[in-house]
PDB file of C-alpha atoms and ligand atoms in Angstrom:
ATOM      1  CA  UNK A   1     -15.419 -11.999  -0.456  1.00 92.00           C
ATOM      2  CA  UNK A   2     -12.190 -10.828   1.219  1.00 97.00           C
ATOM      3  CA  UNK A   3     -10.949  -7.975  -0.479  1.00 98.00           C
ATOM      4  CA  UNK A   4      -7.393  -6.534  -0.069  1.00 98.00           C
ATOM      5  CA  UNK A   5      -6.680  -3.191  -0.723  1.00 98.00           C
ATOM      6  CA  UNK A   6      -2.628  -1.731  -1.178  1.00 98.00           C
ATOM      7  CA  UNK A   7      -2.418   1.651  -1.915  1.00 97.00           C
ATOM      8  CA  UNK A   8       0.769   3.577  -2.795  1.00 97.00           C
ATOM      9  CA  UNK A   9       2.733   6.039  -5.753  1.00 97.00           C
ATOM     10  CA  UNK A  10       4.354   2.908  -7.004  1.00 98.00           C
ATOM     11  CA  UNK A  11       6.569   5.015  -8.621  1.00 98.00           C
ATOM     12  CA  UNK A  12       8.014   2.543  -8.927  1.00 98.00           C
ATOM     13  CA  UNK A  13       6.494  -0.642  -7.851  1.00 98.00           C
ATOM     14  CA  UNK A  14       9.287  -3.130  -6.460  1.00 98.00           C
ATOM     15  CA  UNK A  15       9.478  -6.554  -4.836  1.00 98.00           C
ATOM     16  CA  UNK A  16       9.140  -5.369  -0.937  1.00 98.00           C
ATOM     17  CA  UNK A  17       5.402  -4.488  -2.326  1.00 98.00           C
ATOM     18  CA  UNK A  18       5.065  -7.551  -4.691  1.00 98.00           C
ATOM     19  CA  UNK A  19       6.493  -9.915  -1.669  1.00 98.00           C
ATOM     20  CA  UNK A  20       4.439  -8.434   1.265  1.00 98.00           C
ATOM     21  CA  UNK A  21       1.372  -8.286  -0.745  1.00 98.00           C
ATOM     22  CA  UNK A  22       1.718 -12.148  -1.845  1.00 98.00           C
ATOM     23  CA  UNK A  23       2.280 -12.756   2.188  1.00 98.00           C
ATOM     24  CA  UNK A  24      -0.386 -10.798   3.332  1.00 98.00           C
ATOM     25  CA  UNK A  25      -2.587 -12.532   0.601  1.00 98.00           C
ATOM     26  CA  UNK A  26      -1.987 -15.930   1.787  1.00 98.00           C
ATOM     27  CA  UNK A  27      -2.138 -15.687   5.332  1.00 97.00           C
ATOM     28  CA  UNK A  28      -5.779 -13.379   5.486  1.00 98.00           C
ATOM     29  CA  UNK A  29      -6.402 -15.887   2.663  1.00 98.00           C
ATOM     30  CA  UNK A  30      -7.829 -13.053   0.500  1.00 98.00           C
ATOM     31  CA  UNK A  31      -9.430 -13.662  -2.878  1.00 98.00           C
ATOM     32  CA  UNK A  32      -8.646 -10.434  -4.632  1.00 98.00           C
ATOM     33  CA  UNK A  33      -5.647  -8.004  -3.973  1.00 98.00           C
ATOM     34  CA  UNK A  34      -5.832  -4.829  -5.969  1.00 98.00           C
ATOM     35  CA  UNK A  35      -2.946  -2.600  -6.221  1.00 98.00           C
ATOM     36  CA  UNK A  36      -4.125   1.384  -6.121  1.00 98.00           C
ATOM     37  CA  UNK A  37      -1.941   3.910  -7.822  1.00 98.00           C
ATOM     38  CA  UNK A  38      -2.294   7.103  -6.039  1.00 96.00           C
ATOM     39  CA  UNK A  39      -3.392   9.239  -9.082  1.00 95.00           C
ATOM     40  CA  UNK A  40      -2.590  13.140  -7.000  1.00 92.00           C
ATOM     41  CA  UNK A  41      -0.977  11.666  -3.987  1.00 88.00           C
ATOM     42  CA  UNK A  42      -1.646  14.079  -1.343  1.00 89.00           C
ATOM     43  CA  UNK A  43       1.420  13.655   0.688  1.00 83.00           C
ATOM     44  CA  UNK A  44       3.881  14.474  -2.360  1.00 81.00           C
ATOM     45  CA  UNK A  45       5.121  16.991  -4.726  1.00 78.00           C
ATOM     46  CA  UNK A  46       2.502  16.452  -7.705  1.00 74.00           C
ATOM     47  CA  UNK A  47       5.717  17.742 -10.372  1.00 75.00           C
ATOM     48  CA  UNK A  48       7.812  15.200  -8.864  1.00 81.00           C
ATOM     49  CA  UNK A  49       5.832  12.278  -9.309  1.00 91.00           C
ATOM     50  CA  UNK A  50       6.058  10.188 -12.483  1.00 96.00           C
ATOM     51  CA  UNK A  51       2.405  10.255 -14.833  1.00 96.00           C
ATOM     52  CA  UNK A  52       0.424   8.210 -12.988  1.00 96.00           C
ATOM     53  CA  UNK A  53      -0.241   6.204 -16.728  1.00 97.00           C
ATOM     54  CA  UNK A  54       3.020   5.622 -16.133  1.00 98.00           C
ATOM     55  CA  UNK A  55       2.788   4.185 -12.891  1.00 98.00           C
ATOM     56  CA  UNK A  56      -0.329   1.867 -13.483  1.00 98.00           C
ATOM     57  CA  UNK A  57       1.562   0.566 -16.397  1.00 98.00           C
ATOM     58  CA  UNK A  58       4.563  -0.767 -14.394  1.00 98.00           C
ATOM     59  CA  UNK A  59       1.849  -1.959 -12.147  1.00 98.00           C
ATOM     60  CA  UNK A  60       0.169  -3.905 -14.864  1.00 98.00           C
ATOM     61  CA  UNK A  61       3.389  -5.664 -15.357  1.00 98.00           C
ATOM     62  CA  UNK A  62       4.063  -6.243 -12.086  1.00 98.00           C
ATOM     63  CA  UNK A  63       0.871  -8.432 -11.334  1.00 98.00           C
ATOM     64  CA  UNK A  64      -0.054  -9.417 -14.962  1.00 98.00           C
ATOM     65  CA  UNK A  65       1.182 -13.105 -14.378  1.00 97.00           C
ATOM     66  CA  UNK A  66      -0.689 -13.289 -10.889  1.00 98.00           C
ATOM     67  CA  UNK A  67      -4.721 -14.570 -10.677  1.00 98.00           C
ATOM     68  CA  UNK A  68      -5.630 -12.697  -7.815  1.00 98.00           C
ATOM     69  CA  UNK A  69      -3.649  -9.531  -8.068  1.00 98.00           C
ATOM     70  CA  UNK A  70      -5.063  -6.785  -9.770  1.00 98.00           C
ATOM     71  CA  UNK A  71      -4.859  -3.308 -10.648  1.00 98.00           C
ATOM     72  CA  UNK A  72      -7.581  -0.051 -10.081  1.00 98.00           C
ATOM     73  CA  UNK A  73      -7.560   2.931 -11.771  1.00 98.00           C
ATOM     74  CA  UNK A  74     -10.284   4.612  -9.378  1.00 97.00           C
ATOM     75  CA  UNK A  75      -7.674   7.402  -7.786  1.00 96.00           C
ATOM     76  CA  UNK A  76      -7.645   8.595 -11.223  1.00 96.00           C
ATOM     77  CA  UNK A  77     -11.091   8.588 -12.168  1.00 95.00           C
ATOM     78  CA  UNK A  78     -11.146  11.543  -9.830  1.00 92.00           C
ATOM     79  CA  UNK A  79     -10.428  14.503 -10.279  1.00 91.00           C
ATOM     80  CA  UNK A  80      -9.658  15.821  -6.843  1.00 89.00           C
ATOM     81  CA  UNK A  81      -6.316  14.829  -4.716  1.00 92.00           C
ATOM     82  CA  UNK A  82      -6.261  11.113  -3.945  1.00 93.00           C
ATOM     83  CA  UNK A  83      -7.176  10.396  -0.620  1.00 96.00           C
ATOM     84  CA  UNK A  84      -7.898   7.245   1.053  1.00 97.00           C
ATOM     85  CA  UNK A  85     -11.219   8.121   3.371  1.00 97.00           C
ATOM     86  CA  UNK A  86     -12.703   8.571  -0.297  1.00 97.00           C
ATOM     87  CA  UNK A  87     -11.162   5.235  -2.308  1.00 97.00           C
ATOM     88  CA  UNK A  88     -12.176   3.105   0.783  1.00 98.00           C
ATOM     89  CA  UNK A  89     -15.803   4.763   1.056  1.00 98.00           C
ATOM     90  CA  UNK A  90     -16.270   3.877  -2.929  1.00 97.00           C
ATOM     91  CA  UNK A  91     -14.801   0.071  -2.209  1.00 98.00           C
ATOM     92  CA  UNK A  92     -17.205  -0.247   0.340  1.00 98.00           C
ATOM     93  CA  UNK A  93     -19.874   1.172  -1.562  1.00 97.00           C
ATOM     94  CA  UNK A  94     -19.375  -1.230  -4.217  1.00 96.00           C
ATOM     95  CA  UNK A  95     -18.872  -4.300  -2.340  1.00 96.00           C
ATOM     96  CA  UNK A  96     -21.806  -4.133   0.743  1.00 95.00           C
ATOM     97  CA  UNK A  97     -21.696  -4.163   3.807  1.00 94.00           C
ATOM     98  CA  UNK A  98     -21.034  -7.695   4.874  1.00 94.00           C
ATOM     99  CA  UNK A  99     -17.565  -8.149   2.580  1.00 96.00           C
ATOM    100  CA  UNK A 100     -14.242  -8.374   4.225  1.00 98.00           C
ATOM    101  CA  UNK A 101     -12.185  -5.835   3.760  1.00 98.00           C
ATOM    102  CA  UNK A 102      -8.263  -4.979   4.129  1.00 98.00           C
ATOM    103  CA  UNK A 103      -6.633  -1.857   3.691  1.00 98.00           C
ATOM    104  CA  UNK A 104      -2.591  -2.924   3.465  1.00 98.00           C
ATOM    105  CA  UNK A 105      -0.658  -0.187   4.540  1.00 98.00           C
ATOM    106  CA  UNK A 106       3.379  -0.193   5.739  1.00 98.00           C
ATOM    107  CA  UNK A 107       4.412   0.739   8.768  1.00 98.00           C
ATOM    108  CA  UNK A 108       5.841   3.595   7.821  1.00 97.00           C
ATOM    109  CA  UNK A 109       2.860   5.101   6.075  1.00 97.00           C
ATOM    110  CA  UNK A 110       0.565   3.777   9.693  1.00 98.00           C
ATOM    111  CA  UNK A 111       2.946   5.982  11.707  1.00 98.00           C
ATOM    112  CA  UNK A 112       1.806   8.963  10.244  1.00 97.00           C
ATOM    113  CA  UNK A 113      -1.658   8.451  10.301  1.00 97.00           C
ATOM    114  CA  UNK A 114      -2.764  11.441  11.694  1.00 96.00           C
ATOM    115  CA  UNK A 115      -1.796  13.465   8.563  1.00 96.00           C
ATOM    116  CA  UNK A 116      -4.104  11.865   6.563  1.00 96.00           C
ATOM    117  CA  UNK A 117      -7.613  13.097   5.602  1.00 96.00           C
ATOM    118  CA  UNK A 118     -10.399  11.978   8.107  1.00 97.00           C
ATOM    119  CA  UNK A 119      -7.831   9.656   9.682  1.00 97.00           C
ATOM    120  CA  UNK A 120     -10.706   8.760  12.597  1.00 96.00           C
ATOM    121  CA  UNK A 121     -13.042   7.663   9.812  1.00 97.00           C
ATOM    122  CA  UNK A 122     -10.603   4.899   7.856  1.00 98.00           C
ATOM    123  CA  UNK A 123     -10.992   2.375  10.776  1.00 98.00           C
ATOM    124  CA  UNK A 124     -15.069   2.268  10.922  1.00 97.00           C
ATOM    125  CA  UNK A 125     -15.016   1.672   6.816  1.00 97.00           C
ATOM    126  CA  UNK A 126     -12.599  -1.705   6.793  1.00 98.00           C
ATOM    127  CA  UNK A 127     -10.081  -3.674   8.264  1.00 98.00           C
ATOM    128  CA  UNK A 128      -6.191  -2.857   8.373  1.00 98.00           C
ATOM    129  CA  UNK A 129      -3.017  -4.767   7.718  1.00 98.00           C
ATOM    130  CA  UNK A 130       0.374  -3.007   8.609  1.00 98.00           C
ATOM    131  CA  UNK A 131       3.552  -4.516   6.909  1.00 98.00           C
ATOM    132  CA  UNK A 132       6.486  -4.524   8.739  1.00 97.00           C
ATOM    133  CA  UNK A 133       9.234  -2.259   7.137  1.00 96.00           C
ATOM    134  CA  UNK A 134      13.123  -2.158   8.117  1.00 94.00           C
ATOM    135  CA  UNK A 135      13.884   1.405   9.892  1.00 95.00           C
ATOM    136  CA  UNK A 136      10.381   1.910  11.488  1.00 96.00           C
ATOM    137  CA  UNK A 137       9.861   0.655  15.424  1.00 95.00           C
ATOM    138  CA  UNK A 138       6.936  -1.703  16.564  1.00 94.00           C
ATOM    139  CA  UNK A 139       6.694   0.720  19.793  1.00 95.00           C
ATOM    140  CA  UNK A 140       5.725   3.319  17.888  1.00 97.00           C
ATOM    141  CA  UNK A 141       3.193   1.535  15.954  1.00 97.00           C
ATOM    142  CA  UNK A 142       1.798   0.248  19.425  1.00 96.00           C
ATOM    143  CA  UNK A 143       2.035   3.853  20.938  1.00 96.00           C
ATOM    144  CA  UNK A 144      -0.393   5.358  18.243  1.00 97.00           C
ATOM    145  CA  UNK A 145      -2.680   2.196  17.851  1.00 97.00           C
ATOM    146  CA  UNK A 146      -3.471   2.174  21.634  1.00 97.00           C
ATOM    147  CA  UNK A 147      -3.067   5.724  22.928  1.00 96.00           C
ATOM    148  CA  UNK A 148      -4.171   7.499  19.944  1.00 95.00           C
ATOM    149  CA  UNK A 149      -6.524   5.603  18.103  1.00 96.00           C
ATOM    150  CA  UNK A 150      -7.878   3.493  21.659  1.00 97.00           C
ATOM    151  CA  UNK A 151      -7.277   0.225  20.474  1.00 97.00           C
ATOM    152  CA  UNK A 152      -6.720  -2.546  22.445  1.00 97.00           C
ATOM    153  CA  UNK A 153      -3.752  -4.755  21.407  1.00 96.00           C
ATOM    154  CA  UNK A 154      -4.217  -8.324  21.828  1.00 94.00           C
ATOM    155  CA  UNK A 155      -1.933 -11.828  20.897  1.00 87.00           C
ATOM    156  CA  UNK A 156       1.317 -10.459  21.781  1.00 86.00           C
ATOM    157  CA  UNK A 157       1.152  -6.922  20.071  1.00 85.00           C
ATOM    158  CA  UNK A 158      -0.174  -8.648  15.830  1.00 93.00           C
ATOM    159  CA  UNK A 159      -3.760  -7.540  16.367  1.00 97.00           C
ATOM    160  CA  UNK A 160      -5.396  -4.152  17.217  1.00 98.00           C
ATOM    161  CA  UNK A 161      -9.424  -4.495  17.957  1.00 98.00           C
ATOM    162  CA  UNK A 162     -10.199  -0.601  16.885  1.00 98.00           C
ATOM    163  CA  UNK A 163     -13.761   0.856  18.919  1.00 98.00           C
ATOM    164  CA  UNK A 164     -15.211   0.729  15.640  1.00 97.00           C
ATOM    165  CA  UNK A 165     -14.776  -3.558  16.020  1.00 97.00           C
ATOM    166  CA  UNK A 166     -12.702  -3.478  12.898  1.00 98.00           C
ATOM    167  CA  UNK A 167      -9.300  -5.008  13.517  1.00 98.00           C
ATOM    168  CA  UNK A 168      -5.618  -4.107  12.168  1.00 98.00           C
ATOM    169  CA  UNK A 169      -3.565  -6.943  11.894  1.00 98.00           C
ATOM    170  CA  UNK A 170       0.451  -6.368  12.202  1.00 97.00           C
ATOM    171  CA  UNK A 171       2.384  -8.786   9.825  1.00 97.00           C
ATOM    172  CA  UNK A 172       6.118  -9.516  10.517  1.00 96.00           C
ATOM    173  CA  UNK A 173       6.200 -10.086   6.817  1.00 97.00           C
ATOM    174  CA  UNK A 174       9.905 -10.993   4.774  1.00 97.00           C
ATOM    175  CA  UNK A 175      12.011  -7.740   5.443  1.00 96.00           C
ATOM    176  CA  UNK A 176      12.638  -6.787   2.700  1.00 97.00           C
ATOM    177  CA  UNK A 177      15.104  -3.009   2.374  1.00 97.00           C
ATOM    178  CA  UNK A 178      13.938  -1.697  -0.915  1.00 98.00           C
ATOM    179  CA  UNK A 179      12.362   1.760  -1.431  1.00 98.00           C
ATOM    180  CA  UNK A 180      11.089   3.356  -5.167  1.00 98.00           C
ATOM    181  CA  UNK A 181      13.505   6.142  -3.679  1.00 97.00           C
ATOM    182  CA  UNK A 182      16.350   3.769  -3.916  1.00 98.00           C
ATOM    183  CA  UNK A 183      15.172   2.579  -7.103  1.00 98.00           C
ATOM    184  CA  UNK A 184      14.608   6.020  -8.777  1.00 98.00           C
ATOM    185  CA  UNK A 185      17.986   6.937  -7.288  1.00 98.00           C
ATOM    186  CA  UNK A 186      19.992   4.390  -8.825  1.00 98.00           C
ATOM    187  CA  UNK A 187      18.133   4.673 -11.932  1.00 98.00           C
ATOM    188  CA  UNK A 188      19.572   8.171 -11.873  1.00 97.00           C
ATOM    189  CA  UNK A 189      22.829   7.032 -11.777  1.00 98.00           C
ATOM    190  CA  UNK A 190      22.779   4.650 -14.512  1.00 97.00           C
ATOM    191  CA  UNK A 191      23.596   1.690 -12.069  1.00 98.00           C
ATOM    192  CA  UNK A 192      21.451  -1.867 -12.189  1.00 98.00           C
ATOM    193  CA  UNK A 193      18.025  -2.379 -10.738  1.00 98.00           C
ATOM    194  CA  UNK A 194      18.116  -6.305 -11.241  1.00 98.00           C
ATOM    195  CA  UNK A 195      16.496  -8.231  -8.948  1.00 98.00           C
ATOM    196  CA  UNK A 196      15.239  -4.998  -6.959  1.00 98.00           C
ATOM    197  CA  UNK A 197      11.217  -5.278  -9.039  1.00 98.00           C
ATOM    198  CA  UNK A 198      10.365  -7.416 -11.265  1.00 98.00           C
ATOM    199  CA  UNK A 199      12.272  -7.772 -14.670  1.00 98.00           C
ATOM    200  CA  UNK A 200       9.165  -6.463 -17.248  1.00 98.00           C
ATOM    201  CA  UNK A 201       9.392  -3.163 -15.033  1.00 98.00           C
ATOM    202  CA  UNK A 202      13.296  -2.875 -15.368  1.00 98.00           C
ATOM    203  CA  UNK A 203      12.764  -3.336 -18.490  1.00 98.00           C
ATOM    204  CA  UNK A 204       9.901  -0.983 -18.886  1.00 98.00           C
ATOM    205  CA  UNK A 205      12.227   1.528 -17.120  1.00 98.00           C
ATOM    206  CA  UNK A 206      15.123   1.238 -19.117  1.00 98.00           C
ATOM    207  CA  UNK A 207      13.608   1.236 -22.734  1.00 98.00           C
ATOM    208  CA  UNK A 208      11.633   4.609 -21.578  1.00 98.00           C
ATOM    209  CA  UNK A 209      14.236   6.227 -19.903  1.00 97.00           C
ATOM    210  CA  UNK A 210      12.497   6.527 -16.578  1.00 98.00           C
ATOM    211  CA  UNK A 211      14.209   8.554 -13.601  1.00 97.00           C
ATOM    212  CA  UNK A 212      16.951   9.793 -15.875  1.00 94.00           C
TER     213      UNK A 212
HETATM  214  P1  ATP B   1       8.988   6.132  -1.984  1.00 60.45           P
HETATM  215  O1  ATP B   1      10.412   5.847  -1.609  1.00 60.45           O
HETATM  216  O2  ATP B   1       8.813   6.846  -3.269  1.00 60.45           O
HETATM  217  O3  ATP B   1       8.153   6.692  -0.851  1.00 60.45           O
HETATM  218  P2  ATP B   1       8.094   3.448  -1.337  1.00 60.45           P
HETATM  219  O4  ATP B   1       9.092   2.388  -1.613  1.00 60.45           O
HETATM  220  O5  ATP B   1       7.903   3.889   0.080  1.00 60.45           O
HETATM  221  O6  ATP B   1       8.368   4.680  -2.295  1.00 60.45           O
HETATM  222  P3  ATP B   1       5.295   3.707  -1.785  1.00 60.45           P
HETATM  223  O7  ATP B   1       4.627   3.655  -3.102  1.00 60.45           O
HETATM  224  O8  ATP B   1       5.457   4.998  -1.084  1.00 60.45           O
HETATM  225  O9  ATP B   1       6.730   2.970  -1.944  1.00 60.45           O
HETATM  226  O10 ATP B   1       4.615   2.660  -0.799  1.00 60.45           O
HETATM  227  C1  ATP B   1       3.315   2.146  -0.909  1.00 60.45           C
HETATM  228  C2  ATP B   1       3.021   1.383   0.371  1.00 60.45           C
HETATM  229  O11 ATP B   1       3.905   0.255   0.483  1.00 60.45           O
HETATM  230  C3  ATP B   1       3.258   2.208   1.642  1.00 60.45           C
HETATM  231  O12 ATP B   1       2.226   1.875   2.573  1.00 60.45           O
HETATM  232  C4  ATP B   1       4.623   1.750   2.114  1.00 60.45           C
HETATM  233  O13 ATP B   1       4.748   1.876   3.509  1.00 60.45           O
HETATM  234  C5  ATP B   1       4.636   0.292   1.690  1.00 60.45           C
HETATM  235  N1  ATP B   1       5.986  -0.195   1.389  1.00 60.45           N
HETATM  236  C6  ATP B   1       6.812   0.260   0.428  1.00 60.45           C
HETATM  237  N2  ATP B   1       7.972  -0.415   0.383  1.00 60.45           N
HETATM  238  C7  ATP B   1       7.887  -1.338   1.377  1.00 60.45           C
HETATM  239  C8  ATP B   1       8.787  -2.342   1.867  1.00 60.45           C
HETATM  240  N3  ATP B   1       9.996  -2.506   1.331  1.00 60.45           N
HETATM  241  N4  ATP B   1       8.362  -3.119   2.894  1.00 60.45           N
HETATM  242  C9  ATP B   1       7.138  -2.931   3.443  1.00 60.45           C
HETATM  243  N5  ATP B   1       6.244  -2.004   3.028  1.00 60.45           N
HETATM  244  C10 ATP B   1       6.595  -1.214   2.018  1.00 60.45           C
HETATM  245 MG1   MG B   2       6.851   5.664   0.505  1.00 60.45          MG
END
C-alpha cells in the first residue's frame, strides 16, 4: 500500500492542490491520496478560519469524481489543536509498519518546519513529498534539509535520504500561482473565481455566501 497524505485548511481547496496532488499521485504511483482538513490548525487564527464542516465539504466536492482521492475527518475527531506528529502517528498506527507512506507538504509550509510540533519526529514516522510553489526558493529548501535536518541530498537536489532512512522527495510539479488567500480575497470582492478550484466548490461558495 502506498499511502499519500496532504494536509492543509483548505479553506478553500483550489486547483494548485487538486493539480499537484494528481502529479504527485502518478509519479510515486500511490494507491490512495487522502486530503486532511486541519480541524484547529495550529498555525492560524482559530476565529478566522471557516467551520471546518465547511471545509471538508468543499473537499468532498473537490475529489468526489476521483477513485483514489479521498477525504479524512481524523483532525476533527480530536479534540485538541491539529497537529501533524499526532495525524501521522495514528496513519501509521493504522496502516503497519511495512506500508509506504507520503506526507505531501508545499514548499512553503517545509520551510517552516521548525515551528511545527515535534518537527524531529515527522521524518522517522513516513516519507515526505515537497511541492514546488511560485515565490518560495529551492536554496532554502536545500539549506534546512541538509544543515538542519542532516540530510543528504542526492540526484541533483529531488531527493533528501533523512538519518531516519526515510526519504523526501522534491517535485517540480505544474506551477501553478493560486492561494485560498487569493481566493477568499476575491470572493470578498464579489469578483469571479472560475477556473481558480473546481466549479462544484465555486458553486458551493457562491450559493452559501462564503468569504463575504
Ligand atoms: P492560505 O492562503 O489560506 O494559506 P493555501 O493556498 O496556502 O491557503 P493551504 O490550505 O494553506 O492553502 O495549503 C495546504 C498545503 O498545500 C500546504 O502544504 C501548501 O504549501 C500547499 N499548497 C497550497 N497551494 C499550493 C500551490 N498553489 N502550489 C503548491 N502547493 C500549494
Ligand atoms: Mg497556506
Amino acid at each position: 500500500m502506498r499511502l499519500g497524505l496532504f494536509g492543509g485548511t483548505f479553506n478553500p481547496i483550489h486547483l494548485g492542490h487538486l493539480r499537484a496532488a494528481e502529479e504527485v499521485r502518478e509519479s510515486l504511483q500511490l494507491d490512495r491520496l487522502l486530503f486532511i482538513p486541519a480541524a484547529r490548525p495550529p498555525h492560524k487564527n482559530a476565529t478566522a478560519v471557516t467551520p471546518f464542516a465547511v471545509r471538508l465539504e468543499m473537499v468532498r466536492l473537490a475529489v468526489a469524481d476521483h477513485e483514489q482521492f479521498e477525504v479524512s475527518d481524523i483532525e476533527n475527531q480530536r479534540p485538541d489543536k491539529s497537529y501533524s506528529i499526532d495525524t501521522l502517528r495514528w496513519f501509521r498506527q493504522e496502516s503497519g509498519p511495512a506500508a509506504d507512506i507520503f506526507f505531501i507538504v508545499g514548499l512553503d509550509a517545509m520551510l517552516e518546519i521548525e515551528t511545527w510540533r515535534e518537527y524531529q519526529n515527522l521524518f522517522h514516522l513516513c516519507h515526505f513529498v515537497v511541492l514546488d510553489r511560485p515565490g518560495y526558493a529551492l536554496d532554502d529548501l536545500h539549506q534546512i534539509l541538509c544543515q538542519k535536518l542532516h540530510c543528504r541530498a542526492e540526484n541533483d537536489g529531488q531527493l533528501f535520504c533523512h538519518p531516519s532512512g526515510r526519504q523526501i522527495y522534491f517535485r517540480a510539479i505544474t506551477r501553478l500561482d493560486i492561494s485560498s488567500t487569493q481566493i477568499r480575497r476575491l470572493a470578498a470582492q464579489g469578483r469571479s473565481l472560475r477556473y481558480l478550484l473546481p466549479e462544484a466548490v465555486r458553486r458551493y461558495i457562491l450559493t452559501y455566501k462564503l468569504y463575504c
